Coordinates of C-alpha atoms in Angstrom, one line a residue:
X1 CA -3.9 -18.8 36.3
X2 CA -2.6 -14.8 37.2
X3 CA -1.5 -13.3 34.7
X4 CA 1.1 -10.3 35.0
X5 CA 2.4 -8.2 32.5
X6 CA 5.4 -5.4 34.3
X7 CA 6.0 -1.5 32.4
X8 CA 8.6 -1.4 34.8
X9 CA 10.5 -4.7 35.3
X10 CA 12.4 -5.7 39.2
X11 CA 13.9 -7.7 40.8
X12 CA 17.1 -9.5 38.4
X13 CA 15.0 -8.0 35.2
X14 CA 15.3 -4.2 36.4
X15 CA 18.8 -4.9 37.6
X16 CA 20.2 -6.2 34.2
X17 CA 18.5 -3.1 32.8
X18 CA 20.7 -1.1 35.3
X19 CA 23.9 -2.8 34.2
X20 CA 22.3 -1.4 30.2
X21 CA 21.8 2.1 31.1
X22 CA 25.7 1.5 32.0
X23 CA 26.8 0.2 29.5
X24 CA 24.7 2.9 26.7
X25 CA 26.2 5.2 29.6
X26 CA 30.2 4.4 28.8
X27 CA 28.6 3.9 25.1
X28 CA 28.1 7.5 25.1
X29 CA 31.2 8.9 25.7
X30 CA 32.8 6.7 22.7
X31 CA 29.7 7.5 20.1
X32 CA 29.4 11.7 20.9
X33 CA 33.7 12.1 21.2
X34 CA 34.0 10.7 17.4
X35 CA 31.1 12.8 16.3
X36 CA 31.9 16.6 15.0
X37 CA 30.6 19.9 15.5
X38 CA 33.0 22.5 14.1
X39 CA 30.0 24.8 14.3
X40 CA 29.8 24.4 18.0
X41 CA 33.2 24.8 20.5
X42 CA 35.8 21.8 20.6
X43 CA 34.6 20.7 24.0
X44 CA 30.1 20.7 23.0
X45 CA 30.7 16.8 22.2
X46 CA 32.2 16.8 25.7
X47 CA 29.3 18.5 26.9
X48 CA 26.7 16.9 24.7
X49 CA 28.2 13.6 25.6
X50 CA 27.8 14.0 29.1
X51 CA 24.6 15.6 29.3
X52 CA 23.4 12.0 27.3
X53 CA 25.8 9.6 29.9
X54 CA 24.2 10.9 32.9
X55 CA 20.4 11.2 31.2
X56 CA 20.6 7.1 30.9
X57 CA 22.6 6.4 33.3
X58 CA 19.8 7.6 36.5
X59 CA 17.2 6.9 34.0
X60 CA 15.2 9.9 32.8
X61 CA 14.2 9.4 28.9
X62 CA 15.9 6.3 28.5
X63 CA 14.1 4.6 25.5
X64 CA 14.5 8.9 23.1
X65 CA 17.8 8.8 24.7
X66 CA 19.5 5.1 23.7
X67 CA 17.6 5.3 20.5
X68 CA 19.7 8.7 19.6
X69 CA 22.5 7.1 20.4
X70 CA 21.6 4.3 18.4
X71 CA 21.5 7.1 15.6
X72 CA 24.7 8.3 16.9
X73 CA 26.6 5.5 16.7
X74 CA 25.2 4.0 13.2
X75 CA 26.5 7.5 12.2
X76 CA 29.3 7.0 13.3
X77 CA 29.8 3.6 12.0
X78 CA 29.8 5.2 8.5
X79 CA 31.7 8.1 9.2
X80 CA 35.0 5.8 10.1
X81 CA 34.2 3.1 7.9
X82 CA 37.6 1.7 9.5
X83 CA 37.6 -1.6 11.5
X84 CA 35.1 0.1 14.8
X85 CA 32.5 0.1 12.4
X86 CA 31.3 -3.6 13.2
X87 CA 31.6 -2.8 16.9
X88 CA 30.1 0.6 16.5
X89 CA 26.7 -0.9 14.8
X90 CA 26.6 -3.2 17.8
X91 CA 27.0 -0.9 20.4
X92 CA 24.2 0.8 18.5
X93 CA 21.8 -2.3 18.8
X94 CA 22.8 -2.8 22.4
X95 CA 21.5 1.2 22.6
X96 CA 18.3 0.2 20.3
X97 CA 17.9 -2.8 22.9
X98 CA 17.8 -0.5 25.7
X99 CA 14.8 2.2 23.8
X100 CA 12.8 -1.1 22.8
X101 CA 12.6 -2.3 26.6
X102 CA 12.8 0.6 28.6
X103 CA 14.7 1.6 31.3
X104 CA 13.4 -0.7 34.0
X105 CA 11.9 0.0 38.1
X106 CA 15.0 0.7 39.1
X107 CA 15.7 4.3 37.3
X108 CA 13.8 8.2 37.5
X109 CA 11.0 7.4 34.9
X110 CA 9.9 4.8 36.8
X111 CA 8.7 7.2 39.6
X112 CA 7.8 10.0 37.2
X113 CA 4.9 7.7 35.5
X114 CA 4.6 5.9 38.0
X115 CA 5.6 2.1 38.1
X116 CA 2.2 -0.1 37.4
X117 CA 1.9 -4.0 37.0
X118 CA -1.2 -5.0 35.2
X119 CA -2.6 -8.0 35.9
X120 CA -4.6 -9.8 33.6
X121 CA -7.5 -12.6 33.8
X122 CA -8.7 -14.5 32.0
X123 CA -12.3 -14.3 31.5
X124 CA -14.9 -16.6 31.7
X125 CA -17.4 -17.7 29.1
X126 CA -20.3 -16.1 31.1
X127 CA -18.4 -12.8 30.8
X128 CA -17.4 -12.4 27.7
X129 CA -21.0 -10.3 26.8
X130 CA -19.5 -8.1 29.8
X131 CA -17.2 -6.8 27.4

C-alpha cells in the first residue's frame, strides 16, 4: 500500500483552505481596525489591515500572517472586554487553524516553495538494513 503526504493539498481540501484564507482575510479588517496605533497616522490601521488581508487572501506568507492575525484577535478580545470577546477568540482560532494547516495548493506559497508530494512506501524486512 502506498501512502502519500501532501504539503500543499489540492482538490476539495485546497478549495477549503482557499475559503479559510478568504475568511481570515475578512477578519483582518475587523481585528486590526480595532487596534489603535497612536504613534502613527489614523489611517495606519487601515493600511496594515489591507496589507494583511491581501497577503492572506493570495496565500503569501500565510502561516506567519495567520498567526499574527490570531495574536491580534486575542489582543482585541482582551482589550474590548465586551460580549464580542468570545467572537474574537473564535476568529483567533480560525486564523490559528489556517496557520497550522498552511496555505494549500492554490496559493503563492505553493508556487514559490514548490508543491511537493512525498510518497512513503512500506519497507520490507530485507530492506530494513538499507537505511
